[in-house]
């Protein structure tokens, strides 16, 4: 088993380059299945979720390969299989996008119920309701969702809950449908806009992405082309929080500052310095930071995918902060691990009360999901002594070169097999 070994106490200082957005890339890679041609996608992060999806495309008869760093070539001409069984898709939540893409292209998809990080209930009822509105029928048998349609026709679809996955899945299925689809109460995350821009650059007709009404006029076919994925909002936010958490001074490059407004606002409220440039953000902190309350919300609210990192930072501020999780029903599992390090946090349902002022102490901890893993690394950077973070498979799903980037900023972090010695100054 591999782990990160972190010697806490170093301030993060310097510059870091943010990778392409994982949550955009995973949707765009699957969206390329709609295109009976070659798509070249640039700025794709080399994370395990990307490799899992490349494997799936290859198994379905297509060809996905990195042709240079960050540049993925997907040739979906040969795709001739509409079935993605459990072994193929159970590792990754984004495999649910196969439903919309295969349904859109072939009128038929057989996809196992998707897996991914566990934050409690993760239904796909809104995805299925959307497909039904477009004229599809589905059954769920033996763990497979079988969705088919003689013909997909545009429809008006109101989403009961704001859902990133359902919004993207309906866009995929509707891109080649007959007539116009209108999604109301659509998700507005930057990766929704990115997927729509990708599809439009391949010939689709999608308007309104980034607002809560998206209009998709179905087209006959899509063509190949080249597309560049946007920078990763959540990776950038993670480095912003890590800079503040270590009293550091970091210039975070290749970002879209607008995507990070909610994080910037909270860091400023806490007393950190945040400077915005065209495509970079500098975060600097020193001394005591102030408590803040944080409520996660769909975009443009504070992202749930930065909630664990932010809560971790709040363990060192003055006073008591309240963190409310409004997106997922069970996203505080990692708090037990933080308590092991001396954090003083009480969880009651979707609310966590964080008593600030704790000096965390290094200890062995285990990632419970992707973003919780990043939060525990931040906790390790803040702690006195040595922290070991286990279960790196989660962090590997979504952070490209995480330890290398942190090391380049001065963090004492190394990746080790269990039992392998670690040679930080002063540590055996
Ligand atoms: C996406 O998941 C992200 N994943 C998640 O990021 C992120 O936490 C989430 O959006 C919210 O921002 C990817 O983009 C691959 P949702 P998704 O559908 O699409 C409810 C990370 O760490 N809901 O927006 O699965 C659901 O229960 C990952 O990078 C329904 O009720 O999330 C939740 O409460 C983890 N019915 C809420 O909507 C449905 O059919 C938002 O879920 C679908 C969702």
CSV table of C-alpha atoms and ligand atoms in Angstrom, one decimal:
chain,number,residue,atom,x,y,z
A,1,UNK,CA,0.0,0.0,0.0
A,2,UNK,CA,1.3,3.5,-0.8
A,3,UNK,CA,1.1,6.5,1.4
A,4,UNK,CA,2.2,10.1,1.5
A,5,UNK,CA,4.6,10.9,4.3
A,6,UNK,CA,4.5,14.6,5.2
A,7,UNK,CA,6.6,16.6,7.6
A,8,UNK,CA,4.5,19.5,8.6
A,9,UNK,CA,5.5,23.1,9.2
A,10,UNK,CA,6.8,24.3,5.8
A,11,UNK,CA,5.3,27.4,4.3
A,12,UNK,CA,4.2,26.9,0.7
A,13,UNK,CA,6.0,29.5,-1.4
A,14,UNK,CA,6.5,30.0,-5.1
A,15,UNK,CA,4.5,29.3,-8.3
A,16,UNK,CA,2.3,26.4,-9.3
A,17,UNK,CA,0.7,25.6,-12.6
A,18,UNK,CA,-2.8,24.2,-12.6
A,19,UNK,CA,-3.8,21.2,-14.8
A,20,UNK,CA,-6.8,20.8,-17.0
A,21,UNK,CA,-10.1,20.3,-15.2
A,22,UNK,CA,-10.7,16.7,-14.2
A,23,UNK,CA,-14.5,17.0,-14.1
A,24,UNK,CA,-14.6,18.6,-17.5
A,25,UNK,CA,-12.2,16.2,-19.0
A,26,UNK,CA,-14.1,13.1,-17.9
A,27,UNK,CA,-17.3,14.4,-19.5
A,28,UNK,CA,-15.6,15.6,-22.7
A,29,UNK,CA,-13.8,12.3,-23.1
A,30,UNK,CA,-17.1,10.4,-23.0
A,31,UNK,CA,-18.8,13.1,-25.2
A,32,UNK,CA,-16.3,12.3,-27.9
A,33,UNK,CA,-18.1,9.0,-28.4
A,34,UNK,CA,-20.9,11.1,-30.0
A,35,UNK,CA,-18.5,12.1,-32.8
A,36,UNK,CA,-17.9,9.5,-35.6
A,37,UNK,CA,-14.6,11.1,-36.2
A,38,UNK,CA,-11.3,12.0,-34.5
A,39,UNK,CA,-11.3,14.5,-31.6
A,40,UNK,CA,-8.0,15.9,-30.2
A,41,UNK,CA,-8.5,17.1,-26.7
A,42,UNK,CA,-5.7,19.2,-25.1
A,43,UNK,CA,-5.0,20.1,-21.5
A,44,UNK,CA,-6.3,16.7,-20.2
A,45,UNK,CA,-5.0,15.8,-16.8
A,46,UNK,CA,-3.1,12.5,-16.5
A,47,UNK,CA,-5.1,11.2,-13.5
A,48,UNK,CA,-6.4,7.8,-13.0
A,49,UNK,CA,-10.0,8.8,-13.9
A,50,UNK,CA,-8.8,9.8,-17.3
A,51,UNK,CA,-7.0,6.4,-17.8
A,52,UNK,CA,-10.1,4.5,-16.7
A,53,UNK,CA,-12.2,6.2,-19.3
A,54,UNK,CA,-9.6,5.7,-22.0
A,55,UNK,CA,-9.7,2.1,-21.2
A,56,UNK,CA,-13.5,2.0,-21.5
A,57,UNK,CA,-13.4,3.7,-24.9
A,58,UNK,CA,-10.8,1.2,-26.2
A,59,UNK,CA,-13.0,-1.7,-24.9
A,60,UNK,CA,-16.0,-0.2,-26.7
A,61,UNK,CA,-14.1,-0.4,-30.0
A,62,UNK,CA,-12.8,3.2,-30.1
A,63,UNK,CA,-9.2,4.3,-29.7
A,64,UNK,CA,-8.1,6.7,-27.0
A,65,UNK,CA,-4.4,7.5,-26.6
A,66,UNK,CA,-2.2,10.3,-25.3
A,67,UNK,CA,-0.2,11.6,-28.3
A,68,UNK,CA,1.8,14.1,-26.2
A,69,UNK,CA,1.7,15.5,-22.7
A,70,UNK,CA,-1.9,16.5,-21.9
A,71,UNK,CA,-3.1,15.8,-25.5
A,72,UNK,CA,-5.5,13.0,-25.9
A,73,UNK,CA,-6.6,11.7,-29.3
A,74,UNK,CA,-9.9,9.9,-29.4
A,75,UNK,CA,-11.0,8.1,-32.5
A,76,UNK,CA,-14.6,7.0,-32.0
A,77,UNK,CA,-15.3,5.8,-35.5
A,78,UNK,CA,-14.9,2.1,-34.6
A,79,UNK,CA,-17.1,2.2,-31.5
A,80,UNK,CA,-19.6,-0.7,-32.0
A,81,UNK,CA,-20.5,-1.8,-28.5
A,82,UNK,CA,-23.3,-0.2,-26.4
A,83,UNK,CA,-22.7,-2.2,-23.3
A,84,UNK,CA,-20.4,-1.1,-20.4
A,85,UNK,CA,-20.6,-3.8,-17.6
A,86,UNK,CA,-19.8,-3.4,-13.9
A,87,UNK,CA,-16.1,-4.3,-14.1
A,88,UNK,CA,-15.6,-1.6,-16.7
A,89,UNK,CA,-17.5,1.3,-15.0
A,90,UNK,CA,-17.6,0.6,-11.2
A,91,UNK,CA,-14.5,2.6,-10.5
A,92,UNK,CA,-15.7,5.9,-11.8
A,93,UNK,CA,-18.8,8.0,-11.3
A,94,UNK,CA,-18.4,9.8,-14.6
A,95,UNK,CA,-19.1,6.5,-16.4
A,96,UNK,CA,-22.8,7.5,-16.1
A,97,UNK,CA,-22.1,9.8,-19.0
A,98,UNK,CA,-21.8,6.7,-21.2
A,99,UNK,CA,-25.6,6.5,-20.9
A,100,UNK,CA,-26.2,9.9,-22.6
A,101,UNK,CA,-23.4,9.4,-25.2
A,102,UNK,CA,-24.3,5.9,-26.3
A,103,UNK,CA,-28.0,6.6,-26.2
A,104,UNK,CA,-27.4,9.8,-28.3
A,105,UNK,CA,-25.3,8.0,-30.9
A,106,UNK,CA,-26.9,4.5,-31.1
A,107,UNK,CA,-30.3,4.9,-29.5
A,108,UNK,CA,-29.4,2.2,-27.1
A,109,UNK,CA,-27.1,2.0,-24.0
A,110,UNK,CA,-26.5,-0.8,-21.4
A,111,UNK,CA,-24.5,0.6,-18.6
A,112,UNK,CA,-23.9,-0.7,-15.1
A,113,UNK,CA,-25.0,1.5,-12.2
A,114,UNK,CA,-22.1,4.0,-11.8
A,115,UNK,CA,-19.6,4.0,-8.9
A,116,UNK,CA,-17.2,6.7,-7.7
A,117,UNK,CA,-16.7,8.5,-4.3
A,118,UNK,CA,-19.2,7.6,-1.6
A,119,UNK,CA,-20.9,10.7,-0.1
A,120,UNK,CA,-24.1,8.8,0.8
A,121,UNK,CA,-27.0,8.4,-1.6
A,122,UNK,CA,-26.0,9.1,-5.3
A,123,UNK,CA,-29.1,8.6,-7.3
A,124,UNK,CA,-29.4,8.9,-11.1
A,125,UNK,CA,-33.2,9.4,-11.2
A,126,UNK,CA,-32.8,12.8,-12.8
A,127,UNK,CA,-30.7,11.4,-15.6
A,128,UNK,CA,-33.3,8.7,-16.3
A,129,UNK,CA,-36.2,11.2,-16.2
A,130,UNK,CA,-34.4,13.4,-18.7
A,131,UNK,CA,-33.8,10.4,-21.1
A,132,UNK,CA,-37.5,9.5,-20.7
A,133,UNK,CA,-38.6,13.0,-21.6
A,134,UNK,CA,-36.5,12.7,-24.8
A,135,UNK,CA,-38.5,9.6,-25.7
A,136,UNK,CA,-36.3,6.8,-24.3
A,137,UNK,CA,-37.5,3.8,-22.2
A,138,UNK,CA,-35.4,2.1,-19.6
A,139,UNK,CA,-35.2,-1.0,-17.4
A,140,UNK,CA,-32.8,-1.8,-14.5
A,141,UNK,CA,-32.0,-5.5,-14.3
A,142,UNK,CA,-29.0,-7.4,-12.9
A,143,UNK,CA,-27.3,-4.1,-12.1
A,144,UNK,CA,-27.5,-2.9,-15.7
A,145,UNK,CA,-29.5,0.2,-16.8
A,146,UNK,CA,-30.8,-0.6,-20.3
A,147,UNK,CA,-32.0,2.5,-22.1
A,148,UNK,CA,-33.3,2.5,-25.6
A,149,UNK,CA,-35.2,4.8,-28.0
A,150,UNK,CA,-36.5,4.4,-31.5
A,151,UNK,CA,-36.0,8.1,-31.9
A,152,UNK,CA,-34.9,10.8,-29.5
A,153,UNK,CA,-37.0,14.0,-29.7
A,154,UNK,CA,-36.4,17.4,-28.1
A,155,UNK,CA,-38.4,18.1,-24.9
A,156,UNK,CA,-38.7,20.6,-22.1
A,157,UNK,CA,-37.0,19.2,-19.0
A,158,UNK,CA,-37.2,20.7,-15.5
A,159,UNK,CA,-34.5,19.4,-13.1
A,160,UNK,CA,-36.0,19.0,-9.6
A,161,UNK,CA,-32.5,19.3,-8.1
A,162,UNK,CA,-29.5,21.1,-9.7
A,163,UNK,CA,-27.4,18.2,-10.9
A,164,UNK,CA,-24.1,18.4,-12.8
A,165,UNK,CA,-24.3,14.8,-14.0
A,166,UNK,CA,-28.0,14.9,-15.1
A,167,UNK,CA,-27.4,18.3,-17.0
A,168,UNK,CA,-24.4,16.9,-18.9
A,169,UNK,CA,-26.1,13.6,-19.6
A,170,UNK,CA,-29.2,15.2,-21.1
A,171,UNK,CA,-27.0,17.6,-23.2
A,172,UNK,CA,-25.2,14.5,-24.6
A,173,UNK,CA,-28.4,12.6,-25.4
A,174,UNK,CA,-30.1,15.7,-26.9
A,175,UNK,CA,-27.2,16.9,-29.1
A,176,UNK,CA,-28.2,14.6,-31.9
A,177,UNK,CA,-32.0,14.4,-31.1
A,178,UNK,CA,-34.6,15.8,-33.4
A,179,UNK,CA,-35.8,19.2,-32.5
A,180,UNK,CA,-35.1,21.5,-29.5
A,181,UNK,CA,-34.5,20.4,-25.9
A,182,UNK,CA,-34.7,23.0,-23.1
A,183,UNK,CA,-33.2,22.1,-19.7
A,184,UNK,CA,-34.5,24.3,-16.9
A,185,UNK,CA,-32.9,24.6,-13.5
A,186,UNK,CA,-29.7,23.3,-15.2
A,187,UNK,CA,-26.4,23.2,-13.3
A,188,UNK,CA,-24.1,26.2,-14.1
A,189,UNK,CA,-20.6,24.7,-13.1
A,190,UNK,CA,-17.7,25.8,-15.3
A,191,UNK,CA,-17.5,22.2,-16.6
A,192,UNK,CA,-21.1,22.4,-17.9
A,193,UNK,CA,-20.0,25.3,-20.1
A,194,UNK,CA,-16.8,23.5,-21.1
A,195,UNK,CA,-18.8,20.4,-22.3
A,196,UNK,CA,-21.2,22.6,-24.2
A,197,UNK,CA,-18.3,24.5,-25.8
A,198,UNK,CA,-16.7,21.2,-26.8
A,199,UNK,CA,-19.9,19.9,-28.4
A,200,UNK,CA,-20.5,23.2,-30.2
A,201,UNK,CA,-17.0,23.2,-31.6
A,202,UNK,CA,-17.8,19.7,-33.0
A,203,UNK,CA,-21.0,21.1,-34.7
A,204,UNK,CA,-23.6,21.0,-32.0
A,205,UNK,CA,-26.1,23.8,-31.3
A,206,UNK,CA,-26.2,24.5,-27.6
A,207,UNK,CA,-27.0,27.9,-26.1
A,208,UNK,CA,-27.3,29.1,-22.5
A,209,UNK,CA,-24.7,26.8,-20.8
A,210,UNK,CA,-23.6,28.6,-17.6
A,211,UNK,CA,-27.1,29.9,-17.0
A,212,UNK,CA,-30.0,27.8,-15.6
A,213,UNK,CA,-31.7,27.4,-18.9
A,214,UNK,CA,-29.9,25.5,-21.6
A,215,UNK,CA,-31.3,25.1,-25.1
A,216,UNK,CA,-30.1,22.4,-27.3
A,217,UNK,CA,-31.1,22.2,-31.0
A,218,UNK,CA,-30.4,18.7,-32.2
A,219,UNK,CA,-28.1,18.4,-35.3
A,220,UNK,CA,-27.7,15.6,-37.8
A,221,UNK,CA,-24.2,14.8,-37.0
A,222,UNK,CA,-21.0,16.0,-35.3
A,223,UNK,CA,-17.5,16.3,-36.7
A,224,UNK,CA,-14.1,15.9,-35.3
A,225,UNK,CA,-11.7,18.7,-34.2
A,226,UNK,CA,-9.4,20.0,-31.5
A,227,UNK,CA,-10.5,21.4,-28.2
A,228,UNK,CA,-8.7,22.7,-25.1
A,229,UNK,CA,-10.1,21.8,-21.6
A,230,UNK,CA,-10.4,24.6,-19.1
A,231,UNK,CA,-8.2,24.8,-16.0
A,232,UNK,CA,-9.2,22.8,-12.9
A,233,UNK,CA,-11.2,25.1,-10.6
A,234,UNK,CA,-11.0,22.6,-7.7
A,235,UNK,CA,-7.3,21.9,-8.0
A,236,UNK,CA,-6.7,25.7,-8.0
A,237,UNK,CA,-9.0,26.2,-5.0
A,238,UNK,CA,-7.1,23.4,-3.2
A,239,UNK,CA,-3.8,25.2,-3.7
A,240,UNK,CA,-5.3,28.5,-2.7
A,241,UNK,CA,-6.5,27.0,0.6
A,242,UNK,CA,-3.1,25.1,1.1
A,243,UNK,CA,-1.3,28.4,0.7
A,244,UNK,CA,-3.4,30.1,3.3
A,245,UNK,CA,-3.2,27.0,5.6
A,246,UNK,CA,0.6,27.1,5.7
A,247,UNK,CA,0.9,30.9,6.0
A,248,UNK,CA,2.4,30.8,2.6
A,249,UNK,CA,2.7,32.9,-0.5
A,250,UNK,CA,1.8,31.1,-3.7
A,251,UNK,CA,1.1,32.3,-7.3
A,252,UNK,CA,-1.4,29.9,-8.8
A,253,UNK,CA,-1.0,30.0,-12.6
A,254,UNK,CA,-3.3,28.9,-15.4
A,255,UNK,CA,-6.6,29.5,-13.7
A,256,UNK,CA,-9.8,31.4,-14.5
A,257,UNK,CA,-10.1,33.7,-11.5
A,258,UNK,CA,-13.8,34.2,-12.0
A,259,UNK,CA,-14.4,30.4,-11.4
A,260,UNK,CA,-12.8,30.9,-7.9
A,261,UNK,CA,-14.8,34.0,-6.7
A,262,UNK,CA,-16.5,32.1,-3.9
A,263,UNK,CA,-13.1,30.8,-2.6
A,264,UNK,CA,-11.5,34.2,-3.0
A,265,UNK,CA,-14.3,35.9,-1.0
A,266,UNK,CA,-13.9,33.4,1.9
A,267,UNK,CA,-10.2,33.8,2.0
A,268,UNK,CA,-10.4,37.6,2.0
A,269,UNK,CA,-13.1,37.4,4.8
A,270,UNK,CA,-10.6,35.3,6.8
A,271,UNK,CA,-7.9,38.0,6.4
A,272,UNK,CA,-5.7,36.4,3.8
A,273,UNK,CA,-4.4,38.4,0.9
A,274,UNK,CA,-5.7,37.4,-2.6
A,275,UNK,CA,-4.6,39.1,-5.8
A,276,UNK,CA,-6.2,38.3,-9.1
A,277,UNK,CA,-4.4,38.6,-12.4
A,278,UNK,CA,-5.7,37.6,-15.9
A,279,UNK,CA,-5.0,34.0,-15.6
A,280,UNK,CA,-3.4,33.6,-12.1
A,281,UNK,CA,-4.2,34.2,-8.5
A,282,UNK,CA,-1.8,34.9,-5.7
A,283,UNK,CA,-2.7,33.9,-2.1
A,284,UNK,CA,-0.7,35.1,0.8
A,285,UNK,CA,-1.4,34.7,4.5
A,286,UNK,CA,0.4,35.4,7.7
A,287,UNK,CA,-0.5,35.3,11.4
A,288,UNK,CA,-3.9,34.5,12.6
A,289,UNK,CA,-6.8,34.1,10.2
A,290,UNK,CA,-10.4,34.8,11.2
A,291,UNK,CA,-13.3,32.3,11.5
A,292,UNK,CA,-15.9,32.2,8.7
A,293,UNK,CA,-19.0,30.3,8.0
A,294,UNK,CA,-19.2,28.3,4.8
A,295,UNK,CA,-22.2,26.9,3.0
A,296,UNK,CA,-21.7,24.7,0.0
A,297,UNK,CA,-24.0,25.4,-3.0
A,298,UNK,CA,-24.1,24.6,-6.7
A,299,UNK,CA,-22.0,27.1,-8.8
A,300,UNK,CA,-21.5,30.0,-8.3
A,301,UNK,CA,-21.8,29.1,-4.6
A,302,UNK,CA,-18.9,27.7,-2.6
A,303,UNK,CA,-18.1,24.3,-4.2
A,304,UNK,CA,-18.8,21.1,-2.2
A,305,UNK,CA,-15.5,19.8,-3.7
A,306,UNK,CA,-13.6,22.3,-1.7
A,307,UNK,CA,-15.5,21.8,1.6
A,308,UNK,CA,-13.1,19.3,3.2
A,309,UNK,CA,-10.0,21.5,2.3
A,310,UNK,CA,-11.7,24.6,3.7
A,311,UNK,CA,-12.9,22.9,6.9
A,312,UNK,CA,-9.3,21.8,7.5
A,313,UNK,CA,-8.0,25.3,7.1
A,314,UNK,CA,-10.7,26.5,9.6
A,315,UNK,CA,-9.2,24.2,12.3
A,316,UNK,CA,-6.4,26.8,12.7
A,317,UNK,CA,-8.3,30.1,12.7
A,318,UNK,CA,-9.5,32.0,15.7
A,319,UNK,CA,-13.0,31.3,16.9
A,320,UNK,CA,-15.7,28.9,15.9
A,321,UNK,CA,-16.8,28.4,12.3
A,322,UNK,CA,-19.8,26.6,10.9
A,323,UNK,CA,-19.6,24.6,7.7
A,324,UNK,CA,-22.9,23.5,6.1
A,325,UNK,CA,-22.9,20.9,3.4
A,326,UNK,CA,-25.9,21.5,1.1
A,327,UNK,CA,-25.0,19.3,-1.9
A,328,UNK,CA,-24.3,15.9,-0.5
A,329,UNK,CA,-26.0,14.2,2.5
A,330,UNK,CA,-22.8,12.6,3.9
A,331,UNK,CA,-19.6,14.5,3.1
A,332,UNK,CA,-18.0,14.7,6.6
A,333,UNK,CA,-16.6,11.2,6.9
A,334,UNK,CA,-13.1,12.5,6.8
A,335,UNK,CA,-13.7,14.5,10.0
A,336,UNK,CA,-12.9,11.4,12.1
A,337,UNK,CA,-9.4,11.4,10.5
A,338,UNK,CA,-8.9,15.1,11.3
A,339,UNK,CA,-9.9,14.4,14.9
A,340,UNK,CA,-7.1,11.9,15.0
A,341,UNK,CA,-4.8,14.8,14.3
A,342,UNK,CA,-6.3,16.9,17.1
A,343,UNK,CA,-9.0,18.9,15.3
A,344,UNK,CA,-11.9,19.9,17.3
A,345,UNK,CA,-14.9,19.4,15.0
A,346,UNK,CA,-18.5,18.3,15.8
A,347,UNK,CA,-20.7,17.0,13.1
A,348,UNK,CA,-24.5,17.1,13.3
A,349,UNK,CA,-26.1,15.9,10.0
A,350,UNK,CA,-25.1,18.3,7.3
A,351,UNK,CA,-23.5,20.8,9.7
A,352,UNK,CA,-20.0,20.8,11.1
A,353,UNK,CA,-18.9,23.1,14.0
A,354,UNK,CA,-15.2,23.8,13.9
A,355,UNK,CA,-13.6,25.1,17.0
A,356,UNK,CA,-10.6,26.9,15.7
A,357,UNK,CA,-7.2,27.4,17.3
A,358,UNK,CA,-6.1,23.7,17.3
A,359,UNK,CA,-2.5,22.8,16.6
A,360,UNK,CA,-2.8,19.7,14.6
A,361,UNK,CA,-0.3,16.9,15.3
A,362,UNK,CA,1.0,14.4,12.7
A,363,UNK,CA,-0.6,11.0,12.7
A,364,UNK,CA,-1.5,8.2,10.3
A,365,UNK,CA,-4.8,9.0,8.5
A,366,UNK,CA,-6.7,7.5,5.6
A,367,UNK,CA,-8.4,9.3,2.6
A,368,UNK,CA,-12.1,8.6,2.5
A,369,UNK,CA,-12.6,10.2,-1.0
A,370,UNK,CA,-10.7,12.4,-3.5
A,371,UNK,CA,-11.2,15.8,-1.9
A,372,UNK,CA,-11.0,14.5,1.6
A,373,UNK,CA,-7.6,13.0,0.6
A,374,UNK,CA,-6.4,16.5,-0.5
A,375,UNK,CA,-7.7,18.0,2.8
A,376,UNK,CA,-5.7,15.4,4.8
A,377,UNK,CA,-2.6,16.4,2.9
A,378,UNK,CA,-3.3,20.0,3.8
A,379,UNK,CA,-3.8,18.9,7.4
A,380,UNK,CA,-0.4,17.2,7.2
A,381,UNK,CA,1.3,20.4,5.9
A,382,UNK,CA,-0.3,22.3,8.9
A,383,UNK,CA,0.6,19.7,11.5
A,384,UNK,CA,3.5,19.4,14.0
A,385,UNK,CA,5.5,16.3,13.1
A,386,UNK,CA,4.9,13.6,10.6
A,387,UNK,CA,1.6,12.6,9.0
A,388,UNK,CA,1.0,9.5,6.9
A,389,UNK,CA,-1.9,9.7,4.4
A,390,UNK,CA,-3.1,6.3,3.2
A,391,UNK,CA,-5.5,5.3,0.5
A,392,UNK,CA,-3.9,7.4,-2.2
A,393,UNK,CA,-6.0,5.8,-5.0
A,394,UNK,CA,-8.6,8.5,-4.3
A,395,UNK,CA,-6.1,11.4,-4.6
A,396,UNK,CA,-4.7,9.8,-7.8
A,397,UNK,CA,-8.2,10.0,-9.3
A,398,UNK,CA,-8.2,13.7,-9.6
A,399,UNK,CA,-4.9,15.5,-8.8
A,400,UNK,CA,-2.1,15.4,-11.4
A,401,UNK,CA,1.4,15.3,-9.9
A,402,UNK,CA,0.1,16.4,-6.5
A,403,UNK,CA,3.2,15.7,-4.5
A,404,UNK,CA,5.6,17.1,-7.1
A,405,UNK,CA,3.6,20.3,-7.3
A,406,UNK,CA,3.6,20.6,-3.5
A,407,UNK,CA,7.3,19.8,-3.2
A,408,UNK,CA,8.1,22.5,-5.8
A,409,UNK,CA,6.4,24.9,-3.4
A,410,UNK,CA,8.6,23.8,-0.5
A,411,UNK,CA,6.4,21.1,1.1
A,412,UNK,CA,8.1,18.2,2.7
A,413,UNK,CA,6.0,15.4,1.2
A,414,UNK,CA,7.1,12.1,-0.3
A,415,UNK,CA,5.3,9.0,-1.7
A,416,UNK,CA,6.3,5.8,-0.1
A,417,UNK,CA,5.4,2.1,-0.1
A,418,UNK,CA,4.3,1.1,3.4
A,419,UNK,CA,7.4,0.0,5.4
A,420,UNK,CA,9.8,2.0,3.1
A,421,UNK,CA,12.0,4.5,4.9
A,422,UNK,CA,11.6,8.2,4.5
A,423,UNK,CA,14.5,10.6,4.7
A,424,UNK,CA,13.4,14.0,5.7
A,425,UNK,CA,16.0,16.0,7.6
A,426,UNK,CA,15.9,14.8,11.2
A,427,UNK,CA,13.5,11.9,10.5
A,428,UNK,CA,14.5,8.2,10.2
B,1,LIG,C1,-20.4,16.1,-9.9
B,1,LIG,O1,-21.0,14.9,-9.4
B,1,LIG,C2,-18.9,16.1,-9.6
B,1,LIG,N1,-18.4,14.9,-10.3
B,1,LIG,C3,-18.7,15.9,-8.1
B,1,LIG,O2,-17.3,16.0,-7.9
B,1,LIG,C4,-19.3,17.1,-7.4
B,1,LIG,O3,-19.2,16.9,-6.0
B,1,LIG,C5,-20.8,17.2,-7.8
B,1,LIG,O4,-20.9,17.3,-9.2
B,1,LIG,C6,-21.4,18.5,-7.2
B,1,LIG,O5,-20.8,19.6,-7.7
B,1,LIG,C7,-18.1,15.0,-11.6
B,1,LIG,O6,-18.2,16.1,-12.2
B,1,LIG,C8,-17.5,13.8,-12.3
B,1,LIG,P1,-24.7,16.0,-9.0
B,1,LIG,P2,-22.4,14.5,-9.8
B,1,LIG,O7,-25.5,15.2,-9.9
B,1,LIG,O8,-22.7,15.0,-11.2
B,1,LIG,C9,-28.5,14.9,-6.3
B,1,LIG,C10,-15.1,15.4,-7.2
B,1,LIG,O9,-14.7,15.3,-6.0
B,1,LIG,N2,-29.0,14.1,-7.5
B,1,LIG,O10,-24.5,17.5,-9.3
B,1,LIG,O11,-22.6,13.1,-9.5
B,1,LIG,C11,-27.3,14.2,-5.6
B,1,LIG,O12,-27.7,13.2,-4.7
B,1,LIG,C12,-16.5,14.9,-7.5
B,1,LIG,O13,-14.5,15.8,-8.1
B,1,LIG,C13,-30.3,13.6,-7.5
B,1,LIG,O14,-31.0,13.7,-6.5
B,1,LIG,O15,-23.3,15.4,-8.8
B,1,LIG,C14,-26.7,15.4,-5.0
B,1,LIG,O16,-27.3,15.7,-3.7
B,1,LIG,C15,-17.1,14.1,-6.4
B,1,LIG,N3,-30.7,12.8,-8.5
B,1,LIG,C16,-27.0,16.6,-5.9
B,1,LIG,O17,-28.0,16.1,-6.8
B,1,LIG,C17,-29.9,12.6,-9.6
B,1,LIG,O18,-30.3,11.9,-10.6
B,1,LIG,C18,-25.8,17.0,-6.8
B,1,LIG,O19,-25.3,15.9,-7.5
B,1,LIG,C19,-28.6,13.2,-9.6
B,1,LIG,C20,-28.2,13.9,-8.5
